[in-house]
C-alpha atoms as one frame of an Amber mdcrd trajectory, in Angstrom:
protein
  91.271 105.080  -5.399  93.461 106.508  -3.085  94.491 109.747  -4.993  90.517
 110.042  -5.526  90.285 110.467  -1.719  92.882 113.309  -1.510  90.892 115.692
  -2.945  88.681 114.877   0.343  91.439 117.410   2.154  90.333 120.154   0.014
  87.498 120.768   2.360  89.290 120.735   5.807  91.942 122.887   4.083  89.521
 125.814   2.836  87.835 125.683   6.107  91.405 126.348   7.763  91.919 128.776
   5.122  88.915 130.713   5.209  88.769 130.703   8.880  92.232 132.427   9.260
  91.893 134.552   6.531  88.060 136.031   7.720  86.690 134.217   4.684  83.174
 132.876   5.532  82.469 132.241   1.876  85.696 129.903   1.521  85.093 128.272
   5.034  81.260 127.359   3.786  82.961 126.153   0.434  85.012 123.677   2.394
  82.404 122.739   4.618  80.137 121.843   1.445  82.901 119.980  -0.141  83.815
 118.111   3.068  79.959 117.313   3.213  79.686 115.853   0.247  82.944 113.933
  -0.407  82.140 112.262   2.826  78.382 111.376   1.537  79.723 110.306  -1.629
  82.670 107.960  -0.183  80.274 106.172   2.349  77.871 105.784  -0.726  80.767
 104.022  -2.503  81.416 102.001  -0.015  77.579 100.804   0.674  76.629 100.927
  -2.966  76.772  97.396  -3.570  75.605  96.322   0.232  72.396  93.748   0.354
  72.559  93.932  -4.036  71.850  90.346  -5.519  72.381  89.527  -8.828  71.047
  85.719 -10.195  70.453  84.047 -13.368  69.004  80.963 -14.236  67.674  79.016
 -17.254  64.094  77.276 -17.740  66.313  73.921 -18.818  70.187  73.439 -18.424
  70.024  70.834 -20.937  68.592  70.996 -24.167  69.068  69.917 -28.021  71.894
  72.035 -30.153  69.574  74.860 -31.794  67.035  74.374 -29.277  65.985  77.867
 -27.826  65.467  77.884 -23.758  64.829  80.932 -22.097  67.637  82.939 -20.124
  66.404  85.062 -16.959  68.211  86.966 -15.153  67.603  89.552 -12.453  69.436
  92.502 -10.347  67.512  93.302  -7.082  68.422  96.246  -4.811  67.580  95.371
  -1.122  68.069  98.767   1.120  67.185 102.539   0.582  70.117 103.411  -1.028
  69.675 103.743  -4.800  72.079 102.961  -7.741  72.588 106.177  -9.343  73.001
 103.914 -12.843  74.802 100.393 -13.114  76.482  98.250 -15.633  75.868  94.720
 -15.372  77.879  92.207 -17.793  76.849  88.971 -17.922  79.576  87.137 -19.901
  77.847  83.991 -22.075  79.899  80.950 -23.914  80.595  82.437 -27.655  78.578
  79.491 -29.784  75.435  80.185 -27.508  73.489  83.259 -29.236  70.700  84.832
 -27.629  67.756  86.563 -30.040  67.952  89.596 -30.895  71.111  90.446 -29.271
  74.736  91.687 -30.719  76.886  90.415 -27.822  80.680  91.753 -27.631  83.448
  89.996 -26.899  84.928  89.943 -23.486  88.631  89.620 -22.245  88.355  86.253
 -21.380  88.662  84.022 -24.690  85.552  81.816 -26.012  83.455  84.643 -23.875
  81.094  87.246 -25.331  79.295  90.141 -22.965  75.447  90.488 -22.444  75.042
  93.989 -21.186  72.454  96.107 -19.698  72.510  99.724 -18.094  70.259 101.395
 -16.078  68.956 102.918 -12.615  68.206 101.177  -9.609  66.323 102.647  -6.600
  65.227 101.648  -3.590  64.252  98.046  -3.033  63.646  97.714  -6.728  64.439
  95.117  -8.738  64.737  94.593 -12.908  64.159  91.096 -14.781  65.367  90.424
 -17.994  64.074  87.420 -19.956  65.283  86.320 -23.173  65.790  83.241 -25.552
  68.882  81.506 -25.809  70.613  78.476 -27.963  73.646  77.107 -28.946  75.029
  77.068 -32.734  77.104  73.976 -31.429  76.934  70.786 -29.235  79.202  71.016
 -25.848  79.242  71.878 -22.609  78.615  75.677 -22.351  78.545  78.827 -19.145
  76.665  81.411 -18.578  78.427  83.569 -16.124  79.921  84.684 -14.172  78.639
  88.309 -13.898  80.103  91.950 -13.684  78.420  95.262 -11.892  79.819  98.257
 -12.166  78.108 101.539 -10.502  78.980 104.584  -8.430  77.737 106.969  -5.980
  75.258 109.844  -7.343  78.474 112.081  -8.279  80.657 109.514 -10.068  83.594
 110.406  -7.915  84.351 106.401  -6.372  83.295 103.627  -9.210  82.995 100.082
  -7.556  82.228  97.190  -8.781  80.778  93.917  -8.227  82.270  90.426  -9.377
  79.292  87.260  -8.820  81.366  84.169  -9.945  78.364  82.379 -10.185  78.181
  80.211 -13.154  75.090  78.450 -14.901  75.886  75.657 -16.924  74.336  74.916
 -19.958  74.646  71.182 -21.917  73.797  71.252 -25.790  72.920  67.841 -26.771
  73.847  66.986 -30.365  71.612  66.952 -32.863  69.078  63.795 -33.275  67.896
  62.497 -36.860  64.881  60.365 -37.869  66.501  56.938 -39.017  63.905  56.984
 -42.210  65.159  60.097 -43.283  68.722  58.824 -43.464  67.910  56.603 -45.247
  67.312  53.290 -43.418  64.412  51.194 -43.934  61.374  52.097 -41.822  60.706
  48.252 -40.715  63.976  46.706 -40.489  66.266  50.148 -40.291  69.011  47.263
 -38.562  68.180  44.651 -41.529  67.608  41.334 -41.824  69.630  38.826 -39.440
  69.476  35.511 -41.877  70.466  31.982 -39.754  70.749  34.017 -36.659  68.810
  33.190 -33.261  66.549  36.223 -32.864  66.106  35.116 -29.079  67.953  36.923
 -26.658  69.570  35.361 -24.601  70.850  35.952 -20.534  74.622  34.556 -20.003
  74.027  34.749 -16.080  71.364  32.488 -16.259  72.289  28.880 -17.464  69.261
  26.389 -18.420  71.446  23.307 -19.377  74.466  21.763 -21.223  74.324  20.112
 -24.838  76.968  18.839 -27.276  78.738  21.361 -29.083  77.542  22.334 -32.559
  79.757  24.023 -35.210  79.217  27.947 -35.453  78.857  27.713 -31.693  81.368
  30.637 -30.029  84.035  29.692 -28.012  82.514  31.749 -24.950  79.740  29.396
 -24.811  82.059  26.273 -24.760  82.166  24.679 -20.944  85.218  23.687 -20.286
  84.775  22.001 -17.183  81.831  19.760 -18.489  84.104  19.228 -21.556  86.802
  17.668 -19.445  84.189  15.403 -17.976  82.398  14.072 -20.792  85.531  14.186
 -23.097  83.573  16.136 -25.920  82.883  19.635 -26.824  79.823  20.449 -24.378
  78.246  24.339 -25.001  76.026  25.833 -22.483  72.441  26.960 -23.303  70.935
  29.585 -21.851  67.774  30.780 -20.769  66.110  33.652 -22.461  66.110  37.125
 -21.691  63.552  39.436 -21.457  66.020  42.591 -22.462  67.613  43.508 -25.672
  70.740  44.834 -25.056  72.315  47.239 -28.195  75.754  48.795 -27.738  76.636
  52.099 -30.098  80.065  52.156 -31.277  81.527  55.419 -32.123  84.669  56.112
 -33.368  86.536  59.114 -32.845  88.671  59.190 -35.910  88.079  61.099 -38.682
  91.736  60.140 -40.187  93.906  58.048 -39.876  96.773  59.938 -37.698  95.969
  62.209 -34.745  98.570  64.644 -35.805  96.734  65.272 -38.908  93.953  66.289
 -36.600  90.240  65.745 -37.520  87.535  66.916 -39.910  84.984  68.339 -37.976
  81.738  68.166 -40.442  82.590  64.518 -40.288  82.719  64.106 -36.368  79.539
  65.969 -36.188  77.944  63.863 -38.125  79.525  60.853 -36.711  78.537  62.050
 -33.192  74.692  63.080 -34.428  74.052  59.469 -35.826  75.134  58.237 -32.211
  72.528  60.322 -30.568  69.933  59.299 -33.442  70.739  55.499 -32.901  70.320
  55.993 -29.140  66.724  57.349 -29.278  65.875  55.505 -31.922  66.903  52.223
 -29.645  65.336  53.497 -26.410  62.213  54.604 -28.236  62.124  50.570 -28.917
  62.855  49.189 -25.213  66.199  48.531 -25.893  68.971  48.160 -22.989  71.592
  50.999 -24.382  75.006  50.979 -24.002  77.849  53.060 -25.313  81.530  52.721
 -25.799  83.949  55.070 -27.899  87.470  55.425 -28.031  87.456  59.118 -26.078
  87.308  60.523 -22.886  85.117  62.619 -20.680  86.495  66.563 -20.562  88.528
  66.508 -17.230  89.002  62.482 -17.080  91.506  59.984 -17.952  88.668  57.070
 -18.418  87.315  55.892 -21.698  83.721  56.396 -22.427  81.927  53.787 -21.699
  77.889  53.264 -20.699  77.291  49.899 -19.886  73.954  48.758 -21.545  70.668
  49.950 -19.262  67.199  51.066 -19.472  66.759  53.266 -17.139  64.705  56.628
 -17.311  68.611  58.039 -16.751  70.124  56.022 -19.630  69.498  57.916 -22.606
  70.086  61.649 -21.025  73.322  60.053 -19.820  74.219  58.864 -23.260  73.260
  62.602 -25.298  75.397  64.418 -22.094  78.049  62.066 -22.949  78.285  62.629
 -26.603  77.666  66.480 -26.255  81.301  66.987 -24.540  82.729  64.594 -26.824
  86.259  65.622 -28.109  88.182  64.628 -31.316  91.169  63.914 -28.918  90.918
  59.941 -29.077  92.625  57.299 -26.128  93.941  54.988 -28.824  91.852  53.001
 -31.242  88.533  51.543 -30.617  89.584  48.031 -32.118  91.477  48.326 -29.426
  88.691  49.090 -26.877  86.691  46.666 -28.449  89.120  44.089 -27.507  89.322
  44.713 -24.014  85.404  44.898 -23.849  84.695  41.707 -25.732  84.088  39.559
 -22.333  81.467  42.303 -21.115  79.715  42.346 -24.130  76.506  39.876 -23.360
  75.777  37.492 -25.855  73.276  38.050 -28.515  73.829  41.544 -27.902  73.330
  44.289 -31.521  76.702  46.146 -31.742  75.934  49.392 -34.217  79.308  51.335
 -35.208  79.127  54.693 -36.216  82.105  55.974 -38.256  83.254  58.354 -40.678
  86.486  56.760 -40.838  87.086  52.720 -40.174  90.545  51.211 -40.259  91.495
  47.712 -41.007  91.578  46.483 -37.831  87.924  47.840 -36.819  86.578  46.298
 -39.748  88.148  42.918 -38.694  86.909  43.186 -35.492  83.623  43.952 -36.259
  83.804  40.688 -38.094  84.775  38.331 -35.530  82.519  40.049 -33.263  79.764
  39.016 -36.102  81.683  35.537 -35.961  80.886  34.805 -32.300  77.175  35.349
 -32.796  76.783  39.154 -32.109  74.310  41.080 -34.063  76.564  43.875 -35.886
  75.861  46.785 -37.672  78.055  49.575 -39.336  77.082  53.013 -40.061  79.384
  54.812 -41.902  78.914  58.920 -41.787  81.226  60.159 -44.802  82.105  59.843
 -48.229  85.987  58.848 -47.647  85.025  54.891 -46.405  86.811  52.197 -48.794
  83.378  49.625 -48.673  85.783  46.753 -49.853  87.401  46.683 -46.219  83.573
  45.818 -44.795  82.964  43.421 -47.248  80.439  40.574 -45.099  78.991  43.340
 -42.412  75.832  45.126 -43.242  76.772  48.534 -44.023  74.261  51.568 -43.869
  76.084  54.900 -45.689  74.511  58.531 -44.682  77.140  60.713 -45.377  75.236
  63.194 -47.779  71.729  62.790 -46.231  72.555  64.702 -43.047  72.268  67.675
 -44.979  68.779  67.117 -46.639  67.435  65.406 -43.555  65.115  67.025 -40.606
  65.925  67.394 -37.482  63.704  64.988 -35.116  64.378  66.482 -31.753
């Protein structure tokens, strides 16, 4: 910028010149050029002065393939016109907006929206177009680039706006019935199990222990007393409390890395079991063996029916990464004294280790309702041999999208 500025001397120096030399032609010549290299540099330098640029979405969270519409605006607030402009609005590379061919940009996983043009005196241009997203995940739109430059071209500026709008993809949701599940019972049957739900915070009375009771129910301290096994009993609850399981894995070593058709899929019958289950009243919950992007803390939604629940719950499995935090036998360990009793425990796996499959039988063992959904093709069914097993691998691909 600086050597554009030198030729700014030109003028002062043909006015010298032409003034000792007798020249009025060169004199006027400089005076002209000092005229308009100073009009031209203060137009530079007030080009961008009272210019807004925004954008904004009509939702900032919507389902993966889901179109939302994408405004965005440049607005000119003073007489001074933009001559032309260049305004770059860099956009997350798996969003794609209709009808548009959008470049890469410098920055990796970004792609440029452009648009060029004049802009004159307090006028403003709107732009609206439909967006969506090829993938679930957290996604930006922004932040924004304007480049312009007084009426000769001579001093280019431009404009950074480091505003960002984000923009969540929720994962995509099936109909249970067209994976495959039975439209009455898609949980099945619960044979010799009490269908009653029942509160553990709220204790009706004691009675003598009876064989298939869990340990959790034992009382100890009544026990002592009456010298047998006494086991509490517990009032009903009104609330049906249903925990999904996912599991991260998609083999059996993280250094082999994952399979990401089968996490997909793993992740979209997650979402589908958490409408399906709020569509129904239940209390969700969910726990996987991951973390959020930018935390060291497992996931993990604590059962609730709230209005908040399920958006929390599709948020949470749209930023889900394949890196895991250990296995979720593990997890399930630690949260087997949260867990209320007579709660419905669904896993959702493509892959299920030995020591999942056990624990989802002793979970089934201390009188939890359990369910596992397995999501691939790779799934020894020996290991699960006693749990009622639901496999959906194929029928992603044939099945319609509910939402």
């Amino acid at each position: 910028m600086v050597f554009r500025d030198l030729w700014l001397l030109a003028g002062p120096v043909l006015i010298g010149v032409g003034a000792g030399t007798g020249q009025p032609m060169v004199t006027g010549i400089g005076v002209v050029v000092l005229i308009v290299g100073a009009i031209s540099r203060l137009w530079a330098r007030y080009i961008f002065r009272r210019v807004r640029v925004r954008s904004s979405l009509s939702e900032a969270r919507a389902f993966q393939g889901e179109q939302v519409e994408l405004r965005f605006e440049i607005e000119n607030r003073k007489p001074l016109p933009l001559p032309w402009f260049d305004l770059r609005v860099a956009i997350s590379e798996e969003l794609e907006v209709e009808g548009e061919e959008l470049p890469a940009a410098s920055a990796p996983g970004l792609n440029w929206l452009t648009r060029r043009g004049a802009l004159g005196w307090y006028e403003r241009r709107r732009w609206r177009m439909q967006v969506s997203s090829r993938e679930r995940g957290q996604f930006q739109i922004g932040p924004t680039q304007l480049h312009s430059a007084d009426i000769l071209g001579i001093f280019p500026r431009h404009l950074d706006a480091p505003e960002m709008t984000p923009f969540i993809a929720y994962p995509r949701v099936f109909a249970l019935d067209d994976l495959g599940f039975p439209a009455d019972r898609p949980l099945g049957d619960s044979k010799g199990r009490n269908r009653i739900f029942e509160d553990p915070l709220r204790i009706a009375g004691l009675r003598d222990y009876e064989p298939g009771d869990p340990l959790r129910r034992i009382d100890w301290k009544a026990t002592a007393r009456h010298g047998e096994l006494q086991s509490r009993v517990y009032e009903p609850s009104a609330v049906q409390h249903l925990y999904v399981l996912l599991n991260i894995d998609t083999l059996e070593h993280s250094w082999e890395g994952y399979l990401k058709d089968d996490l997909e899929r793993t992740v979209s019958m997650a979402a589908s079991l958490a409408v399906w289950a709020t569509g129904r009243r239940y209390a969700v919950g969910l726990l996987a063996n991951g973390s959020l992007p930018n935390s060291d803390r497992p996931i993990r939604l604590p059962p609730s029916r709230a209005r908040t629940q399920l958006p929390r719950i599709l948020e949470t499995l749209a930023v889900v990464q394949p890196l895991t935090m250990g296995d979720l036998a593990g997890r399930l360990r630690r949260e087997a004294s949260r867990l209320p009793l007579g709660s419905t425990l669904i896993l959702a796996a493509a892959f299920i280790p030995d020591e999942l499959a056990e624990a989802m039988r002793r979970l089934q063992d201390e009188g939890y309702r359990v369910a596992v959904v397995v999501t691939s093709d790779r799934v020894d069914l020996d290991k699960l041999t006693g749990l009622p097993v639901r496999v959906t691998g194929r029928r992603f691909e044939a099945s319609e999208v509910l939402v």
